Amino acid sequence: GESLEKVRQALTSDISVDMRLEKKGNGIGLKNVNERIKLFYGNKYGIEITSIKGSFTKLTIRLPGVSQG
């Protein structure tokens, strides 16, 4: 929905898309984690959010695999 799109935009923008996100704290922590993952591992890694209204919301955190050896 609309709020999901605002959270997605907040994850990738330099400034918060919606001031309500800052007041409530929603999305800002996710943005921080997403930025740290990208800084440490590169732009192909990070957080992705998918949702179907009234059914589910899925948060995927993409990290590189760890090789043992």
mmCIF file of C-alpha atoms in Angstrom:
data_model
loop_
_atom_site.group_PDB
_atom_site.id
_atom_site.type_symbol
_atom_site.label_atom_id
_atom_site.label_comp_id
_atom_site.label_asym_id
_atom_site.label_seq_id
_atom_site.Cartn_x
_atom_site.Cartn_y
_atom_site.Cartn_z
ATOM 1 C CA GLY A 1 0.000 0.000 0.000
ATOM 2 C CA GLU A 2 0.888 3.668 0.227
ATOM 3 C CA SER A 3 2.654 3.375 3.589
ATOM 4 C CA LEU A 4 4.742 0.440 2.322
ATOM 5 C CA GLU A 5 5.866 2.547 -0.634
ATOM 6 C CA LYS A 6 6.852 5.355 1.750
ATOM 7 C CA VAL A 7 8.952 2.941 3.819
ATOM 8 C CA ARG A 8 10.613 1.630 0.639
ATOM 9 C CA GLN A 9 11.407 5.198 -0.445
ATOM 10 C CA ALA A 10 12.741 6.033 3.017
ATOM 11 C CA LEU A 11 15.110 3.043 2.774
ATOM 12 C CA THR A 12 16.763 4.438 -0.341
ATOM 13 C CA SER A 13 16.431 8.229 -0.072
ATOM 14 C CA ASP A 14 18.868 10.667 1.488
ATOM 15 C CA ILE A 15 16.085 12.348 3.482
ATOM 16 C CA SER A 16 12.903 10.982 4.990
ATOM 17 C CA VAL A 17 10.039 10.843 2.502
ATOM 18 C CA ASP A 18 7.374 11.377 5.158
ATOM 19 C CA MET A 19 7.933 13.343 8.352
ATOM 20 C CA ARG A 20 5.518 10.972 10.110
ATOM 21 C CA LEU A 21 8.161 8.261 9.765
ATOM 22 C CA GLU A 22 10.571 10.365 11.824
ATOM 23 C CA LYS A 23 7.991 11.171 14.514
ATOM 24 C CA LYS A 24 6.928 7.555 14.982
ATOM 25 C CA GLY A 25 10.365 6.091 14.399
ATOM 26 C CA ASN A 26 9.066 3.662 11.764
ATOM 27 C CA GLY A 27 11.384 3.022 8.857
ATOM 28 C CA ILE A 28 14.333 5.020 10.185
ATOM 29 C CA GLY A 29 15.955 2.052 11.954
ATOM 30 C CA LEU A 30 15.464 -0.071 8.838
ATOM 31 C CA LYS A 31 17.097 2.644 6.745
ATOM 32 C CA ASN A 32 20.063 2.726 9.116
ATOM 33 C CA VAL A 33 20.504 -1.055 8.921
ATOM 34 C CA ASN A 34 20.066 -1.013 5.121
ATOM 35 C CA GLU A 35 22.712 1.705 4.705
ATOM 36 C CA ARG A 36 25.177 -0.136 6.951
ATOM 37 C CA ILE A 37 24.716 -3.396 5.038
ATOM 38 C CA LYS A 38 25.319 -1.590 1.728
ATOM 39 C CA LEU A 39 28.402 0.216 3.062
ATOM 40 C CA PHE A 40 29.912 -3.001 4.406
ATOM 41 C CA TYR A 41 28.963 -5.486 1.647
ATOM 42 C CA GLY A 42 28.067 -3.374 -1.423
ATOM 43 C CA ASN A 43 24.934 -2.172 -3.187
ATOM 44 C CA LYS A 44 23.650 -5.600 -4.233
ATOM 45 C CA TYR A 45 22.987 -6.422 -0.562
ATOM 46 C CA GLY A 46 20.497 -4.873 1.849
ATOM 47 C CA ILE A 47 16.849 -4.902 2.896
ATOM 48 C CA GLU A 48 13.854 -5.513 0.632
ATOM 49 C CA ILE A 49 10.222 -5.245 1.736
ATOM 50 C CA THR A 50 7.317 -6.933 -0.050
ATOM 51 C CA SER A 51 3.697 -6.943 1.057
ATOM 52 C CA ILE A 52 0.177 -7.913 0.072
ATOM 53 C CA LYS A 53 -2.347 -5.805 1.982
ATOM 54 C CA GLY A 54 -4.365 -7.865 4.418
ATOM 55 C CA SER A 55 -2.240 -10.955 3.790
ATOM 56 C CA PHE A 56 1.452 -10.576 4.641
ATOM 57 C CA THR A 57 4.523 -8.377 4.817
ATOM 58 C CA LYS A 58 7.922 -9.946 4.165
ATOM 59 C CA LEU A 59 11.248 -8.364 5.074
ATOM 60 C CA THR A 60 14.236 -9.897 3.281
ATOM 61 C CA ILE A 61 17.774 -9.118 4.398
ATOM 62 C CA ARG A 62 20.263 -9.996 1.666
ATOM 63 C CA LEU A 63 23.811 -10.744 2.896
ATOM 64 C CA PRO A 64 26.711 -12.495 1.191
ATOM 65 C CA GLY A 65 27.288 -16.151 1.973
ATOM 66 C CA VAL A 66 30.118 -17.134 4.273
ATOM 67 C CA SER A 67 32.550 -19.736 3.013
ATOM 68 C CA GLN A 68 34.156 -22.029 5.549
ATOM 69 C CA GLY A 69 37.457 -23.579 4.950
#
